[in-house]
Amino acid sequence: MPRDTSTGPVGTVAERVVALNARYRHHGATAVLERALTDPDLGKVALVSSFGAESVVLLHLVSVIAPETPVLFVDTRMLFQETLDYQRELAEKLALCDIRTIRAHPKRVEFEDPDGTLNEFNTDACCNIRKVEPLERALKEFDGWITGRKRYQGSTRQDVDFFEAEGETRIKVNPLAHWGREDLEDYIVNNRLPRHPLVAKGYPSIGCAPCTSPVKPGEDPRAGRWRGQSKTECGIHFINGKAVRGPVGDASNNEENAA
Ligand code: SF4
């Protein structure tokens, strides 16, 4: 059923998050997507996807349940060629009809990172220009966004609910909050979905090429992200409509959260 977006949601973000979590408390991922996407308390929603290692699960769910949902793909122009190829493959296979590729403004990159080496000495600034700012601009027209945040992903995410407030501006929807790694694997296998080609080469978490390395058996799946640095998140989250860098409790976010 098409969502009525003619009138915006009523009430504060915090009030709506409480109501939505209570309403969908006993639902699973599919039901949350199916029913919440048409819930007036949620409003206009986009899926943000990195087309990374686990992205195919949410992309497939959305393609089946609500294929008209806009999919925002942040292309930092630093991605692996394999990711760009995989993005095209999935768009075709899943018949996603509204993929919006989000990029930094060329003049901004030219001014801040003219030779493309900013990632070598200031990863926060590089992520800010190439990910945080473009995504913030793209999300301005939405009341919420669907993420791939899951409880199993770490200590700051153990309490992740289906719905989270992002300041006073937007609601994050985390349909896979209660899924474990095995659930994702089962879903991919059972639905015969294509894997990101780098997964088989030792990349369980995939971001930009200069900042992602393969991991060894037994290492944390995210050990290959910004290896050797204290940085663990790209900083895509917003407080009261402003982009805030780095993790902030369970409001932290990154492009792996993007489905
Ligand atoms: S992950 Fe690396 S290359 Fe990509 S935006 Fe951040 S610092 Fe730049």
PDB file of C-alpha atoms and ligand atoms in Angstrom:
ATOM      1  CA  MET A   1       0.000   0.000   0.000  1.00  0.00           C
ATOM      2  CA  PRO A   2       1.538   3.360  -0.948  1.00  0.00           C
ATOM      3  CA  ARG A   3       2.498   5.547   1.982  1.00  0.00           C
ATOM      4  CA  ASP A   4       0.634   8.789   2.468  1.00  0.00           C
ATOM      5  CA  THR A   5       3.330  11.446   2.657  1.00  0.00           C
ATOM      6  CA  SER A   6       1.025  14.367   2.001  1.00  0.00           C
ATOM      7  CA  THR A   7       1.030  15.255   5.671  1.00  0.00           C
ATOM      8  CA  GLY A   8       4.117  14.917   7.865  1.00  0.00           C
ATOM      9  CA  PRO A   9       4.195  12.908  11.060  1.00  0.00           C
ATOM     10  CA  VAL A  10       2.682  14.466  14.174  1.00  0.00           C
ATOM     11  CA  GLY A  11       4.521  14.735  17.513  1.00  0.00           C
ATOM     12  CA  THR A  12       8.173  14.985  18.501  1.00  0.00           C
ATOM     13  CA  VAL A  13      10.721  12.459  17.291  1.00  0.00           C
ATOM     14  CA  ALA A  14      11.100  11.100  20.842  1.00  0.00           C
ATOM     15  CA  GLU A  15       7.337  10.633  21.261  1.00  0.00           C
ATOM     16  CA  ARG A  16       7.006   8.889  17.922  1.00  0.00           C
ATOM     17  CA  VAL A  17       9.963   6.583  18.652  1.00  0.00           C
ATOM     18  CA  VAL A  18       8.355   5.459  21.916  1.00  0.00           C
ATOM     19  CA  ALA A  19       5.033   4.852  20.156  1.00  0.00           C
ATOM     20  CA  LEU A  20       6.620   2.967  17.253  1.00  0.00           C
ATOM     21  CA  ASN A  21       8.750   0.741  19.491  1.00  0.00           C
ATOM     22  CA  ALA A  22       5.694  -0.124  21.592  1.00  0.00           C
ATOM     23  CA  ARG A  23       3.569  -0.777  18.507  1.00  0.00           C
ATOM     24  CA  TYR A  24       6.092  -3.065  16.778  1.00  0.00           C
ATOM     25  CA  ARG A  25       7.707  -4.618  19.863  1.00  0.00           C
ATOM     26  CA  HIS A  26       6.612  -8.139  19.010  1.00  0.00           C
ATOM     27  CA  HIS A  27       7.244  -7.914  15.286  1.00  0.00           C
ATOM     28  CA  GLY A  28      10.088  -9.351  13.242  1.00  0.00           C
ATOM     29  CA  ALA A  29      12.235  -7.601  10.661  1.00  0.00           C
ATOM     30  CA  THR A  30       9.859  -8.239   7.768  1.00  0.00           C
ATOM     31  CA  ALA A  31       6.796  -7.049   9.642  1.00  0.00           C
ATOM     32  CA  VAL A  32       8.587  -3.936  10.863  1.00  0.00           C
ATOM     33  CA  LEU A  33       9.494  -3.027   7.310  1.00  0.00           C
ATOM     34  CA  GLU A  34       6.131  -4.024   5.901  1.00  0.00           C
ATOM     35  CA  ARG A  35       3.952  -2.191   8.379  1.00  0.00           C
ATOM     36  CA  ALA A  36       6.135   0.574   9.700  1.00  0.00           C
ATOM     37  CA  LEU A  37       6.925   1.918   6.244  1.00  0.00           C
ATOM     38  CA  THR A  38       3.285   2.851   5.904  1.00  0.00           C
ATOM     39  CA  ASP A  39       2.927   4.108   9.473  1.00  0.00           C
ATOM     40  CA  PRO A  40       2.180   7.838   9.596  1.00  0.00           C
ATOM     41  CA  ASP A  41       4.286   8.130  12.770  1.00  0.00           C
ATOM     42  CA  LEU A  42       7.356   7.339  10.685  1.00  0.00           C
ATOM     43  CA  GLY A  43       6.812   9.607   7.691  1.00  0.00           C
ATOM     44  CA  LYS A  44       8.980   9.661   4.597  1.00  0.00           C
ATOM     45  CA  VAL A  45      11.816   7.137   4.765  1.00  0.00           C
ATOM     46  CA  ALA A  46      14.879   6.187   2.700  1.00  0.00           C
ATOM     47  CA  LEU A  47      17.171   3.171   2.905  1.00  0.00           C
ATOM     48  CA  VAL A  48      20.832   4.153   3.181  1.00  0.00           C
ATOM     49  CA  SER A  49      23.071   1.456   1.741  1.00  0.00           C
ATOM     50  CA  SER A  50      26.815   1.051   1.376  1.00  0.00           C
ATOM     51  CA  PHE A  51      26.352  -2.011  -0.854  1.00  0.00           C
ATOM     52  CA  GLY A  52      28.873  -3.616   1.486  1.00  0.00           C
ATOM     53  CA  ALA A  53      29.318  -7.107   2.888  1.00  0.00           C
ATOM     54  CA  GLU A  54      25.854  -7.546   4.453  1.00  0.00           C
ATOM     55  CA  SER A  55      23.893  -4.922   2.542  1.00  0.00           C
ATOM     56  CA  VAL A  56      22.130  -7.362   0.288  1.00  0.00           C
ATOM     57  CA  VAL A  57      19.829  -8.545   3.089  1.00  0.00           C
ATOM     58  CA  LEU A  58      18.066  -5.234   3.658  1.00  0.00           C
ATOM     59  CA  LEU A  59      18.187  -4.354  -0.020  1.00  0.00           C
ATOM     60  CA  HIS A  60      16.410  -7.610  -0.810  1.00  0.00           C
ATOM     61  CA  LEU A  61      13.834  -7.147   1.957  1.00  0.00           C
ATOM     62  CA  VAL A  62      13.059  -3.636   0.725  1.00  0.00           C
ATOM     63  CA  SER A  63      12.922  -4.749  -2.904  1.00  0.00           C
ATOM     64  CA  VAL A  64      10.274  -7.314  -1.962  1.00  0.00           C
ATOM     65  CA  ILE A  65       8.261  -5.279   0.530  1.00  0.00           C
ATOM     66  CA  ALA A  66       8.483  -1.694  -0.684  1.00  0.00           C
ATOM     67  CA  PRO A  67      10.518  -1.439  -3.899  1.00  0.00           C
ATOM     68  CA  GLU A  68       9.604   2.207  -4.343  1.00  0.00           C
ATOM     69  CA  THR A  69      11.623   3.123  -1.225  1.00  0.00           C
ATOM     70  CA  PRO A  70      14.473   5.470  -2.217  1.00  0.00           C
ATOM     71  CA  VAL A  71      17.913   3.890  -1.728  1.00  0.00           C
ATOM     72  CA  LEU A  72      20.695   6.344  -0.938  1.00  0.00           C
ATOM     73  CA  PHE A  73      24.145   5.118  -1.955  1.00  0.00           C
ATOM     74  CA  VAL A  74      27.071   7.217  -0.724  1.00  0.00           C
ATOM     75  CA  ASP A  75      29.799   7.045  -3.350  1.00  0.00           C
ATOM     76  CA  THR A  76      32.924   8.576  -1.809  1.00  0.00           C
ATOM     77  CA  ARG A  77      34.803   8.062  -5.075  1.00  0.00           C
ATOM     78  CA  MET A  78      37.199   6.058  -2.914  1.00  0.00           C
ATOM     79  CA  LEU A  79      35.251   2.805  -3.070  1.00  0.00           C
ATOM     80  CA  PHE A  80      36.554  -0.487  -4.411  1.00  0.00           C
ATOM     81  CA  GLN A  81      35.724  -1.121  -8.055  1.00  0.00           C
ATOM     82  CA  GLU A  82      34.156  -4.360  -6.791  1.00  0.00           C
ATOM     83  CA  THR A  83      31.665  -2.322  -4.728  1.00  0.00           C
ATOM     84  CA  LEU A  84      30.668  -0.217  -7.725  1.00  0.00           C
ATOM     85  CA  ASP A  85      30.218  -3.361  -9.836  1.00  0.00           C
ATOM     86  CA  TYR A  86      28.242  -5.044  -7.039  1.00  0.00           C
ATOM     87  CA  GLN A  87      26.007  -1.992  -6.702  1.00  0.00           C
ATOM     88  CA  ARG A  88      25.097  -2.206 -10.404  1.00  0.00           C
ATOM     89  CA  GLU A  89      24.576  -5.967 -10.175  1.00  0.00           C
ATOM     90  CA  LEU A  90      22.222  -5.690  -7.198  1.00  0.00           C
ATOM     91  CA  ALA A  91      20.313  -2.753  -8.656  1.00  0.00           C
ATOM     92  CA  GLU A  92      19.544  -4.868 -11.717  1.00  0.00           C
ATOM     93  CA  LYS A  93      18.941  -8.181  -9.967  1.00  0.00           C
ATOM     94  CA  LEU A  94      16.688  -6.719  -7.272  1.00  0.00           C
ATOM     95  CA  ALA A  95      15.021  -4.246  -9.649  1.00  0.00           C
ATOM     96  CA  LEU A  96      15.546  -1.390  -7.231  1.00  0.00           C
ATOM     97  CA  CYS A  97      13.821   1.458  -8.994  1.00  0.00           C
ATOM     98  CA  ASP A  98      14.968   4.522  -7.045  1.00  0.00           C
ATOM     99  CA  ILE A  99      18.689   4.381  -6.253  1.00  0.00           C
ATOM    100  CA  ARG A 100      20.128   7.820  -5.595  1.00  0.00           C
ATOM    101  CA  THR A 101      23.909   8.039  -5.703  1.00  0.00           C
ATOM    102  CA  ILE A 102      25.130  10.633  -3.238  1.00  0.00           C
ATOM    103  CA  ARG A 103      28.507  12.313  -3.690  1.00  0.00           C
ATOM    104  CA  ALA A 104      30.438  15.222  -2.262  1.00  0.00           C
ATOM    105  CA  HIS A 105      30.282  18.470  -4.184  1.00  0.00           C
ATOM    106  CA  PRO A 106      33.284  18.449  -6.573  1.00  0.00           C
ATOM    107  CA  LYS A 107      34.309  21.986  -5.602  1.00  0.00           C
ATOM    108  CA  ARG A 108      34.345  21.033  -1.924  1.00  0.00           C
ATOM    109  CA  VAL A 109      36.613  18.049  -2.646  1.00  0.00           C
ATOM    110  CA  GLU A 110      38.819  20.116  -4.933  1.00  0.00           C
ATOM    111  CA  PHE A 111      39.299  22.684  -2.163  1.00  0.00           C
ATOM    112  CA  GLU A 112      39.711  20.332   0.835  1.00  0.00           C
ATOM    113  CA  ASP A 113      41.356  17.317  -0.789  1.00  0.00           C
ATOM    114  CA  PRO A 114      42.862  18.438  -4.110  1.00  0.00           C
ATOM    115  CA  ASP A 115      45.250  15.500  -4.493  1.00  0.00           C
ATOM    116  CA  GLY A 116      43.003  12.851  -2.903  1.00  0.00           C
ATOM    117  CA  THR A 117      45.379  12.155   0.009  1.00  0.00           C
ATOM    118  CA  LEU A 118      43.355  13.598   2.899  1.00  0.00           C
ATOM    119  CA  ASN A 119      42.575  10.042   4.072  1.00  0.00           C
ATOM    120  CA  GLU A 120      46.321   9.553   4.739  1.00  0.00           C
ATOM    121  CA  PHE A 121      46.560  12.226   7.414  1.00  0.00           C
ATOM    122  CA  ASN A 122      43.035  13.219   8.503  1.00  0.00           C
ATOM    123  CA  THR A 123      40.469  10.461   8.111  1.00  0.00           C
ATOM    124  CA  ASP A 124      37.823  12.326  10.118  1.00  0.00           C
ATOM    125  CA  ALA A 125      37.987  15.315   7.776  1.00  0.00           C
ATOM    126  CA  CYS A 126      37.954  13.034   4.736  1.00  0.00           C
ATOM    127  CA  CYS A 127      34.898  11.088   5.995  1.00  0.00           C
ATOM    128  CA  ASN A 128      33.214  14.355   6.822  1.00  0.00           C
ATOM    129  CA  ILE A 129      33.570  15.735   3.300  1.00  0.00           C
ATOM    130  CA  ARG A 130      32.928  12.529   1.411  1.00  0.00           C
ATOM    131  CA  LYS A 131      30.255  10.856   3.567  1.00  0.00           C
ATOM    132  CA  VAL A 132      28.780  12.888   6.384  1.00  0.00           C
ATOM    133  CA  GLU A 133      28.019  16.113   4.541  1.00  0.00           C
ATOM    134  CA  PRO A 134      26.578  14.547   1.360  1.00  0.00           C
ATOM    135  CA  LEU A 135      24.391  12.143   3.335  1.00  0.00           C
ATOM    136  CA  GLU A 136      23.163  14.881   5.623  1.00  0.00           C
ATOM    137  CA  ARG A 137      22.143  16.906   2.571  1.00  0.00           C
ATOM    138  CA  ALA A 138      20.389  13.920   1.013  1.00  0.00           C
ATOM    139  CA  LEU A 139      18.502  13.043   4.218  1.00  0.00           C
ATOM    140  CA  LYS A 140      17.067  16.515   4.663  1.00  0.00           C
ATOM    141  CA  GLU A 141      13.936  15.581   2.734  1.00  0.00           C
ATOM    142  CA  PHE A 142      13.264  12.483   4.841  1.00  0.00           C
ATOM    143  CA  ASP A 143      11.678  11.919   8.260  1.00  0.00           C
ATOM    144  CA  GLY A 144      13.670   8.753   8.808  1.00  0.00           C
ATOM    145  CA  TRP A 145      16.151   6.287   7.337  1.00  0.00           C
ATOM    146  CA  ILE A 146      16.529   2.543   7.394  1.00  0.00           C
ATOM    147  CA  THR A 147      19.867   1.286   8.697  1.00  0.00           C
ATOM    148  CA  GLY A 148      21.507  -2.101   9.180  1.00  0.00           C
ATOM    149  CA  ARG A 149      22.327  -1.539  12.872  1.00  0.00           C
ATOM    150  CA  LYS A 150      22.319  -4.782  14.841  1.00  0.00           C
ATOM    151  CA  ARG A 151      22.697  -5.595  18.521  1.00  0.00           C
ATOM    152  CA  TYR A 152      25.391  -8.199  17.962  1.00  0.00           C
ATOM    153  CA  GLN A 153      27.705  -5.617  16.418  1.00  0.00           C
ATOM    154  CA  GLY A 154      29.197  -4.398  19.675  1.00  0.00           C
ATOM    155  CA  SER A 155      28.879  -2.924  23.098  1.00  0.00           C
ATOM    156  CA  THR A 156      27.496   0.413  21.918  1.00  0.00           C
ATOM    157  CA  ARG A 157      24.714  -1.339  20.031  1.00  0.00           C
ATOM    158  CA  GLN A 158      23.486  -3.889  22.570  1.00  0.00           C
ATOM    159  CA  ASP A 159      20.333  -1.888  23.222  1.00  0.00           C
ATOM    160  CA  VAL A 160      19.510  -1.030  19.627  1.00  0.00           C
ATOM    161  CA  ASP A 161      15.748  -0.968  19.116  1.00  0.00           C
ATOM    162  CA  PHE A 162      13.723  -1.114  15.930  1.00  0.00           C
ATOM    163  CA  PHE A 163      13.320   2.655  16.113  1.00  0.00           C
ATOM    164  CA  GLU A 164      15.784   5.238  17.407  1.00  0.00           C
ATOM    165  CA  ALA A 165      15.645   8.999  17.657  1.00  0.00           C
ATOM    166  CA  GLU A 166      18.261  10.909  15.757  1.00  0.00           C
ATOM    167  CA  GLY A 167      18.108  14.139  17.693  1.00  0.00           C
ATOM    168  CA  GLU A 168      14.942  16.040  16.978  1.00  0.00           C
ATOM    169  CA  THR A 169      15.100  15.597  13.245  1.00  0.00           C
ATOM    170  CA  ARG A 170      14.771  11.997  12.113  1.00  0.00           C
ATOM    171  CA  ILE A 171      14.032   8.448  13.141  1.00  0.00           C
ATOM    172  CA  LYS A 172      16.414   5.603  12.415  1.00  0.00           C
ATOM    173  CA  VAL A 173      14.719   2.308  11.590  1.00  0.00           C
ATOM    174  CA  ASN A 174      16.757  -0.795  12.440  1.00  0.00           C
ATOM    175  CA  PRO A 175      14.731  -3.765  11.151  1.00  0.00           C
ATOM    176  CA  LEU A 176      17.651  -6.172  11.697  1.00  0.00           C
ATOM    177  CA  ALA A 177      18.290  -5.059  15.284  1.00  0.00           C
ATOM    178  CA  HIS A 178      17.744  -8.570  16.649  1.00  0.00           C
ATOM    179  CA  TRP A 179      19.455 -10.521  13.876  1.00  0.00           C
ATOM    180  CA  GLY A 180      22.734 -12.339  14.420  1.00  0.00           C
ATOM    181  CA  ARG A 181      25.457 -13.066  11.890  1.00  0.00           C
ATOM    182  CA  GLU A 182      24.003 -16.554  11.276  1.00  0.00           C
ATOM    183  CA  ASP A 183      20.574 -15.087  10.487  1.00  0.00           C
ATOM    184  CA  LEU A 184      22.162 -12.897   7.829  1.00  0.00           C
ATOM    185  CA  GLU A 185      24.074 -15.830   6.369  1.00  0.00           C
ATOM    186  CA  ASP A 186      20.950 -18.007   6.327  1.00  0.00           C
ATOM    187  CA  TYR A 187      18.944 -15.275   4.632  1.00  0.00           C
ATOM    188  CA  ILE A 188      21.582 -14.780   1.929  1.00  0.00           C
ATOM    189  CA  VAL A 189      21.885 -18.518   1.282  1.00  0.00           C
ATOM    190  CA  ASN A 190      18.145 -19.252   1.384  1.00  0.00           C
ATOM    191  CA  ASN A 191      17.368 -16.443  -1.042  1.00  0.00           C
ATOM    192  CA  ARG A 192      20.371 -17.221  -3.239  1.00  0.00           C
ATOM    193  CA  LEU A 193      21.580 -13.663  -3.084  1.00  0.00           C
ATOM    194  CA  PRO A 194      24.922 -12.651  -4.592  1.00  0.00           C
ATOM    195  CA  ARG A 195      27.709 -11.818  -2.163  1.00  0.00           C
ATOM    196  CA  HIS A 196      30.024  -8.849  -2.389  1.00  0.00           C
ATOM    197  CA  PRO A 197      33.037 -10.320  -4.234  1.00  0.00           C
ATOM    198  CA  LEU A 198      35.477  -9.112  -1.571  1.00  0.00           C
ATOM    199  CA  VAL A 199      33.847 -11.189   1.183  1.00  0.00           C
ATOM    200  CA  ALA A 200      35.494 -14.306  -0.270  1.00  0.00           C
ATOM    201  CA  LYS A 201      38.825 -12.474  -0.246  1.00  0.00           C
ATOM    202  CA  GLY A 202      38.805 -11.875   3.506  1.00  0.00           C
ATOM    203  CA  TYR A 203      36.830  -8.624   3.802  1.00  0.00           C
ATOM    204  CA  PRO A 204      33.881  -9.144   6.195  1.00  0.00           C
ATOM    205  CA  SER A 205      33.402  -5.363   6.472  1.00  0.00           C
ATOM    206  CA  ILE A 206      33.889  -3.156   3.445  1.00  0.00           C
ATOM    207  CA  GLY A 207      34.320   0.603   3.233  1.00  0.00           C
ATOM    208  CA  CYS A 208      36.593   2.795   1.124  1.00  0.00           C
ATOM    209  CA  ALA A 209      39.561   1.111  -0.571  1.00  0.00           C
ATOM    210  CA  PRO A 210      42.324   3.158   1.124  1.00  0.00           C
ATOM    211  CA  CYS A 211      40.856   2.507   4.590  1.00  0.00           C
ATOM    212  CA  THR A 212      39.869  -1.171   4.371  1.00  0.00           C
ATOM    213  CA  SER A 213      42.133  -4.210   4.610  1.00  0.00           C
ATOM    214  CA  PRO A 214      41.372  -7.933   4.824  1.00  0.00           C
ATOM    215  CA  VAL A 215      41.110  -9.538   8.262  1.00  0.00           C
ATOM    216  CA  LYS A 216      42.746 -12.710   9.486  1.00  0.00           C
ATOM    217  CA  PRO A 217      40.769 -15.660  10.912  1.00  0.00           C
ATOM    218  CA  GLY A 218      39.816 -14.882  14.509  1.00  0.00           C
ATOM    219  CA  GLU A 219      40.128 -11.124  14.121  1.00  0.00           C
ATOM    220  CA  ASP A 220      37.179  -8.825  14.767  1.00  0.00           C
ATOM    221  CA  PRO A 221      35.249  -8.437  11.501  1.00  0.00           C
ATOM    222  CA  ARG A 222      35.815  -4.685  11.641  1.00  0.00           C
ATOM    223  CA  ALA A 223      39.563  -4.961  12.371  1.00  0.00           C
ATOM    224  CA  GLY A 224      40.322  -4.147   8.748  1.00  0.00           C
ATOM    225  CA  ARG A 225      38.611  -0.765   8.904  1.00  0.00           C
ATOM    226  CA  TRP A 226      41.045   2.127   9.490  1.00  0.00           C
ATOM    227  CA  ARG A 227      43.566  -0.471  10.661  1.00  0.00           C
ATOM    228  CA  GLY A 228      46.111   0.907  13.118  1.00  0.00           C
ATOM    229  CA  GLN A 229      43.958   3.899  14.005  1.00  0.00           C
ATOM    230  CA  SER A 230      41.666   4.467  16.970  1.00  0.00           C
ATOM    231  CA  LYS A 231      38.910   5.447  14.526  1.00  0.00           C
ATOM    232  CA  THR A 232      36.125   2.865  14.319  1.00  0.00           C
ATOM    233  CA  GLU A 233      33.219   4.783  12.849  1.00  0.00           C
ATOM    234  CA  CYS A 234      32.977   7.134   9.915  1.00  0.00           C
ATOM    235  CA  GLY A 235      30.835   9.528  11.906  1.00  0.00           C
ATOM    236  CA  ILE A 236      27.587   9.509   9.975  1.00  0.00           C
ATOM    237  CA  HIS A 237      25.174  10.543  12.625  1.00  0.00           C
ATOM    238  CA  PHE A 238      23.285  13.679  13.378  1.00  0.00           C
ATOM    239  CA  ILE A 239      22.350  15.473  16.537  1.00  0.00           C
ATOM    240  CA  ASN A 240      19.554  18.011  16.199  1.00  0.00           C
ATOM    241  CA  GLY A 241      20.063  18.108  12.473  1.00  0.00           C
ATOM    242  CA  LYS A 242      23.815  18.708  12.690  1.00  0.00           C
ATOM    243  CA  ALA A 243      26.384  16.124  11.657  1.00  0.00           C
ATOM    244  CA  VAL A 244      28.429  14.969  14.641  1.00  0.00           C
ATOM    245  CA  ARG A 245      31.734  13.179  14.195  1.00  0.00           C
ATOM    246  CA  GLY A 246      32.628   9.888  15.903  1.00  0.00           C
ATOM    247  CA  PRO A 247      30.547   7.485  17.946  1.00  0.00           C
ATOM    248  CA  VAL A 248      28.190   8.876  20.547  1.00  0.00           C
ATOM    249  CA  GLY A 249      26.894   6.062  22.733  1.00  0.00           C
ATOM    250  CA  ASP A 250      24.323   3.969  20.992  1.00  0.00           C
ATOM    251  CA  ALA A 251      23.586   6.803  18.600  1.00  0.00           C
ATOM    252  CA  SER A 252      26.843   6.037  16.819  1.00  0.00           C
ATOM    253  CA  ASN A 253      26.619   5.201  13.212  1.00  0.00           C
ATOM    254  CA  ASN A 254      28.681   4.308  10.198  1.00  0.00           C
ATOM    255  CA  GLU A 255      28.353   3.128   6.671  1.00  0.00           C
ATOM    256  CA  GLU A 256      27.977  -0.458   7.824  1.00  0.00           C
ATOM    257  CA  ASN A 257      24.917   0.761   9.697  1.00  0.00           C
ATOM    258  CA  ALA A 258      23.821   1.985   6.369  1.00  0.00           C
ATOM    259  CA  ALA A 259      22.450  -1.320   5.220  1.00  0.00           C
TER     260      ALA A 259
HETATM  261  S1  SF4 B   1      36.790   5.827   4.803  1.00  0.00           S
HETATM  262 FE1  SF4 B   1      38.820   6.678   4.244  1.00  0.00          FE
HETATM  263  S2  SF4 B   1      38.732   7.268   2.079  1.00  0.00           S
HETATM  264 FE2  SF4 B   1      36.615   6.904   2.798  1.00  0.00          FE
HETATM  265  S3  SF4 B   1      35.876   8.888   3.314  1.00  0.00           S
HETATM  266 FE3  SF4 B   1      36.684   8.015   5.213  1.00  0.00          FE
HETATM  267  S4  SF4 B   1      38.860   8.588   5.332  1.00  0.00           S
HETATM  268 FE4  SF4 B   1      38.122   9.054   3.241  1.00  0.00          FE
END
